[in-house]
Amino acid sequence: MNTNKLTRIGCIALGVLGVLSLFLVFITGDDAIKFGDGVGAITPIILLGQLTLLVAVVITSIYALKGLMADKAKLKSSLMFVGIFLGIFLIAFLLSKGVETPMRDGKVLSATGSRLVGTGIRVFYILTIIAVGLMVFTGGKRSIKK
């Protein structure tokens, strides 16, 4: 059985499960779902969505890795950019400070959690600065050529 046929059968099976879940929601009715009595009708749809997402991510990852392994230049380039991203993450982590922070619900955000939040924000800022800088650089380079 080839991959195309297997993928087609999987898509048909997920489609049939989706249609059955939809009929289950229709049979349950809007009012029952609004008042919380129809949770049993919604749960299969959520699980089906999660299953579909998992299958899509796994299949995409397999084919992406298969494509990278086939071409050494692409693999080297990808690993280089992963290393650069990890370097940016490390720099942002070292620049961040962690302080225990009380939250609105009475819980306390740990110093490590606070440091990771700061790291994420700094990574976002660094990547934004790099992206804007590259757009300005390439735009300026094109303007000079004309």
PDB file of C-alpha atoms in Angstrom:
ATOM      1  CA  MET A   1       0.000   0.000   0.000  1.00  0.00           C
ATOM      2  CA  ASN A   2       1.582   3.274  -1.042  1.00  0.00           C
ATOM      3  CA  THR A   3       1.645   6.487   0.966  1.00  0.00           C
ATOM      4  CA  ASN A   4      -0.961   8.226  -1.190  1.00  0.00           C
ATOM      5  CA  LYS A   5      -3.538   5.490  -0.643  1.00  0.00           C
ATOM      6  CA  LEU A   6      -2.789   5.331   3.089  1.00  0.00           C
ATOM      7  CA  THR A   7      -3.133   9.104   3.424  1.00  0.00           C
ATOM      8  CA  ARG A   8      -6.408   9.059   1.508  1.00  0.00           C
ATOM      9  CA  ILE A   9      -7.848   6.326   3.749  1.00  0.00           C
ATOM     10  CA  GLY A  10      -6.757   8.267   6.853  1.00  0.00           C
ATOM     11  CA  CYS A  11      -8.379  11.464   5.567  1.00  0.00           C
ATOM     12  CA  ILE A  12     -11.618   9.646   4.778  1.00  0.00           C
ATOM     13  CA  ALA A  13     -11.654   8.051   8.244  1.00  0.00           C
ATOM     14  CA  LEU A  14     -11.095  11.418   9.950  1.00  0.00           C
ATOM     15  CA  GLY A  15     -13.791  12.978   7.766  1.00  0.00           C
ATOM     16  CA  VAL A  16     -16.304  10.276   8.692  1.00  0.00           C
ATOM     17  CA  LEU A  17     -15.482  10.729  12.391  1.00  0.00           C
ATOM     18  CA  GLY A  18     -15.953  14.480  12.000  1.00  0.00           C
ATOM     19  CA  VAL A  19     -19.351  14.059  10.324  1.00  0.00           C
ATOM     20  CA  LEU A  20     -20.467  11.629  13.047  1.00  0.00           C
ATOM     21  CA  SER A  21     -19.381  14.111  15.718  1.00  0.00           C
ATOM     22  CA  LEU A  22     -21.264  16.877  13.928  1.00  0.00           C
ATOM     23  CA  PHE A  23     -24.460  14.794  13.876  1.00  0.00           C
ATOM     24  CA  LEU A  24     -23.967  14.098  17.587  1.00  0.00           C
ATOM     25  CA  VAL A  25     -23.864  17.849  18.235  1.00  0.00           C
ATOM     26  CA  PHE A  26     -26.969  18.411  16.089  1.00  0.00           C
ATOM     27  CA  ILE A  27     -28.871  15.690  17.937  1.00  0.00           C
ATOM     28  CA  THR A  28     -27.855  17.085  21.343  1.00  0.00           C
ATOM     29  CA  GLY A  29     -29.115  20.570  20.498  1.00  0.00           C
ATOM     30  CA  ASP A  30     -27.927  24.095  21.202  1.00  0.00           C
ATOM     31  CA  ASP A  31     -29.648  24.571  24.543  1.00  0.00           C
ATOM     32  CA  ALA A  32     -28.191  21.422  26.077  1.00  0.00           C
ATOM     33  CA  ILE A  33     -24.699  22.435  24.994  1.00  0.00           C
ATOM     34  CA  LYS A  34     -25.113  25.989  26.316  1.00  0.00           C
ATOM     35  CA  PHE A  35     -26.200  24.747  29.734  1.00  0.00           C
ATOM     36  CA  GLY A  36     -23.391  22.205  29.971  1.00  0.00           C
ATOM     37  CA  ASP A  37     -25.465  19.073  29.421  1.00  0.00           C
ATOM     38  CA  GLY A  38     -23.916  18.447  26.004  1.00  0.00           C
ATOM     39  CA  VAL A  39     -20.298  18.144  27.099  1.00  0.00           C
ATOM     40  CA  GLY A  40     -20.323  14.555  25.879  1.00  0.00           C
ATOM     41  CA  ALA A  41     -21.144  15.814  22.385  1.00  0.00           C
ATOM     42  CA  ILE A  42     -18.336  18.369  22.280  1.00  0.00           C
ATOM     43  CA  THR A  43     -15.558  16.228  23.773  1.00  0.00           C
ATOM     44  CA  PRO A  44     -15.244  13.891  20.736  1.00  0.00           C
ATOM     45  CA  ILE A  45     -14.882  16.896  18.436  1.00  0.00           C
ATOM     46  CA  ILE A  46     -12.105  18.319  20.595  1.00  0.00           C
ATOM     47  CA  LEU A  47     -10.352  14.950  20.696  1.00  0.00           C
ATOM     48  CA  LEU A  48     -10.735  14.584  16.925  1.00  0.00           C
ATOM     49  CA  GLY A  49      -9.204  18.028  16.430  1.00  0.00           C
ATOM     50  CA  GLN A  50      -6.280  17.153  18.684  1.00  0.00           C
ATOM     51  CA  LEU A  51      -5.780  13.831  16.901  1.00  0.00           C
ATOM     52  CA  THR A  52      -5.860  15.530  13.501  1.00  0.00           C
ATOM     53  CA  LEU A  53      -3.327  18.124  14.671  1.00  0.00           C
ATOM     54  CA  LEU A  54      -1.052  15.414  16.061  1.00  0.00           C
ATOM     55  CA  VAL A  55      -1.196  13.403  12.827  1.00  0.00           C
ATOM     56  CA  ALA A  56      -0.501  16.517  10.728  1.00  0.00           C
ATOM     57  CA  VAL A  57       2.473  17.544  12.884  1.00  0.00           C
ATOM     58  CA  VAL A  58       3.985  14.045  12.906  1.00  0.00           C
ATOM     59  CA  ILE A  59       3.620  13.526   9.148  1.00  0.00           C
ATOM     60  CA  THR A  60       4.944  17.012   8.361  1.00  0.00           C
ATOM     61  CA  SER A  61       7.910  16.513  10.683  1.00  0.00           C
ATOM     62  CA  ILE A  62       8.750  13.137   9.150  1.00  0.00           C
ATOM     63  CA  TYR A  63       8.725  14.476   5.589  1.00  0.00           C
ATOM     64  CA  ALA A  64      10.646  17.620   6.575  1.00  0.00           C
ATOM     65  CA  LEU A  65      13.353  15.565   8.277  1.00  0.00           C
ATOM     66  CA  LYS A  66      13.411  13.140   5.350  1.00  0.00           C
ATOM     67  CA  GLY A  67      13.945  16.070   2.972  1.00  0.00           C
ATOM     68  CA  LEU A  68      16.696  17.518   5.160  1.00  0.00           C
ATOM     69  CA  MET A  69      18.530  14.210   5.392  1.00  0.00           C
ATOM     70  CA  ALA A  70      18.507  13.888   1.599  1.00  0.00           C
ATOM     71  CA  ASP A  71      20.337  17.197   1.054  1.00  0.00           C
ATOM     72  CA  LYS A  72      23.484  17.865   3.107  1.00  0.00           C
ATOM     73  CA  ALA A  73      23.567  21.584   2.247  1.00  0.00           C
ATOM     74  CA  LYS A  74      20.013  22.103   3.517  1.00  0.00           C
ATOM     75  CA  LEU A  75      20.798  20.101   6.660  1.00  0.00           C
ATOM     76  CA  LYS A  76      23.901  22.191   7.353  1.00  0.00           C
ATOM     77  CA  SER A  77      21.984  25.430   6.798  1.00  0.00           C
ATOM     78  CA  SER A  78      19.119  24.311   9.038  1.00  0.00           C
ATOM     79  CA  LEU A  79      21.443  23.241  11.842  1.00  0.00           C
ATOM     80  CA  MET A  80      23.288  26.556  11.570  1.00  0.00           C
ATOM     81  CA  PHE A  81      20.060  28.522  12.018  1.00  0.00           C
ATOM     82  CA  VAL A  82      18.953  26.299  14.906  1.00  0.00           C
ATOM     83  CA  GLY A  83      22.315  27.036  16.542  1.00  0.00           C
ATOM     84  CA  ILE A  84      21.877  30.772  15.971  1.00  0.00           C
ATOM     85  CA  PHE A  85      18.399  30.637  17.515  1.00  0.00           C
ATOM     86  CA  LEU A  86      19.715  28.725  20.539  1.00  0.00           C
ATOM     87  CA  GLY A  87      22.486  31.323  20.862  1.00  0.00           C
ATOM     88  CA  ILE A  88      19.922  34.134  20.848  1.00  0.00           C
ATOM     89  CA  PHE A  89      17.901  32.242  23.457  1.00  0.00           C
ATOM     90  CA  LEU A  90      21.008  31.790  25.634  1.00  0.00           C
ATOM     91  CA  ILE A  91      21.916  35.489  25.390  1.00  0.00           C
ATOM     92  CA  ALA A  92      18.352  36.485  26.291  1.00  0.00           C
ATOM     93  CA  PHE A  93      18.331  34.020  29.206  1.00  0.00           C
ATOM     94  CA  LEU A  94      21.602  35.405  30.578  1.00  0.00           C
ATOM     95  CA  LEU A  95      20.286  38.979  30.325  1.00  0.00           C
ATOM     96  CA  SER A  96      17.025  38.151  32.116  1.00  0.00           C
ATOM     97  CA  LYS A  97      16.549  38.373  35.854  1.00  0.00           C
ATOM     98  CA  GLY A  98      14.139  36.272  37.842  1.00  0.00           C
ATOM     99  CA  VAL A  99      12.111  37.711  40.700  1.00  0.00           C
ATOM    100  CA  GLU A 100       9.302  35.966  42.533  1.00  0.00           C
ATOM    101  CA  THR A 101       6.148  37.776  41.475  1.00  0.00           C
ATOM    102  CA  PRO A 102       2.747  37.598  43.193  1.00  0.00           C
ATOM    103  CA  MET A 103      -0.071  37.056  40.710  1.00  0.00           C
ATOM    104  CA  ARG A 104      -3.685  38.247  40.785  1.00  0.00           C
ATOM    105  CA  ASP A 105      -5.083  34.852  41.754  1.00  0.00           C
ATOM    106  CA  GLY A 106      -2.914  34.695  44.876  1.00  0.00           C
ATOM    107  CA  LYS A 107      -0.317  32.314  43.472  1.00  0.00           C
ATOM    108  CA  VAL A 108       3.340  33.243  43.176  1.00  0.00           C
ATOM    109  CA  LEU A 109       5.294  33.069  39.921  1.00  0.00           C
ATOM    110  CA  SER A 110       8.664  31.508  40.706  1.00  0.00           C
ATOM    111  CA  ALA A 111      11.939  33.250  39.979  1.00  0.00           C
ATOM    112  CA  THR A 112      12.679  30.698  37.251  1.00  0.00           C
ATOM    113  CA  GLY A 113       9.253  31.233  35.677  1.00  0.00           C
ATOM    114  CA  SER A 114       9.776  34.983  35.781  1.00  0.00           C
ATOM    115  CA  ARG A 115      13.196  34.580  34.184  1.00  0.00           C
ATOM    116  CA  LEU A 116      11.757  32.409  31.385  1.00  0.00           C
ATOM    117  CA  VAL A 117       9.031  34.988  30.704  1.00  0.00           C
ATOM    118  CA  GLY A 118      11.696  37.688  30.480  1.00  0.00           C
ATOM    119  CA  THR A 119      13.731  35.444  28.197  1.00  0.00           C
ATOM    120  CA  GLY A 120      10.786  34.963  25.840  1.00  0.00           C
ATOM    121  CA  ILE A 121      10.169  38.700  25.652  1.00  0.00           C
ATOM    122  CA  ARG A 122      13.841  39.419  24.987  1.00  0.00           C
ATOM    123  CA  VAL A 123      14.025  36.713  22.296  1.00  0.00           C
ATOM    124  CA  PHE A 124      10.996  38.314  20.621  1.00  0.00           C
ATOM    125  CA  TYR A 125      12.631  41.761  20.714  1.00  0.00           C
ATOM    126  CA  ILE A 126      15.968  40.472  19.394  1.00  0.00           C
ATOM    127  CA  LEU A 127      14.330  38.571  16.516  1.00  0.00           C
ATOM    128  CA  THR A 128      12.158  41.611  15.696  1.00  0.00           C
ATOM    129  CA  ILE A 129      15.218  43.867  15.579  1.00  0.00           C
ATOM    130  CA  ILE A 130      17.014  41.374  13.317  1.00  0.00           C
ATOM    131  CA  ALA A 131      13.996  41.105  10.974  1.00  0.00           C
ATOM    132  CA  VAL A 132      13.503  44.873  10.714  1.00  0.00           C
ATOM    133  CA  GLY A 133      17.244  45.371  10.219  1.00  0.00           C
ATOM    134  CA  LEU A 134      17.322  42.833   7.387  1.00  0.00           C
ATOM    135  CA  MET A 135      14.292  44.440   5.707  1.00  0.00           C
ATOM    136  CA  VAL A 136      15.897  47.893   5.901  1.00  0.00           C
ATOM    137  CA  PHE A 137      19.233  46.512   4.676  1.00  0.00           C
ATOM    138  CA  THR A 138      17.770  44.681   1.674  1.00  0.00           C
ATOM    139  CA  GLY A 139      15.463  47.592   0.834  1.00  0.00           C
ATOM    140  CA  GLY A 140      18.366  50.033   0.977  1.00  0.00           C
ATOM    141  CA  LYS A 141      20.538  47.719  -1.073  1.00  0.00           C
ATOM    142  CA  ARG A 142      17.868  47.494  -3.797  1.00  0.00           C
ATOM    143  CA  SER A 143      17.413  51.281  -3.805  1.00  0.00           C
ATOM    144  CA  ILE A 144      21.133  51.845  -4.264  1.00  0.00           C
ATOM    145  CA  LYS A 145      21.281  49.380  -7.193  1.00  0.00           C
ATOM    146  CA  LYS A 146      18.575  51.287  -9.096  1.00  0.00           C
TER     147      LYS A 146
END
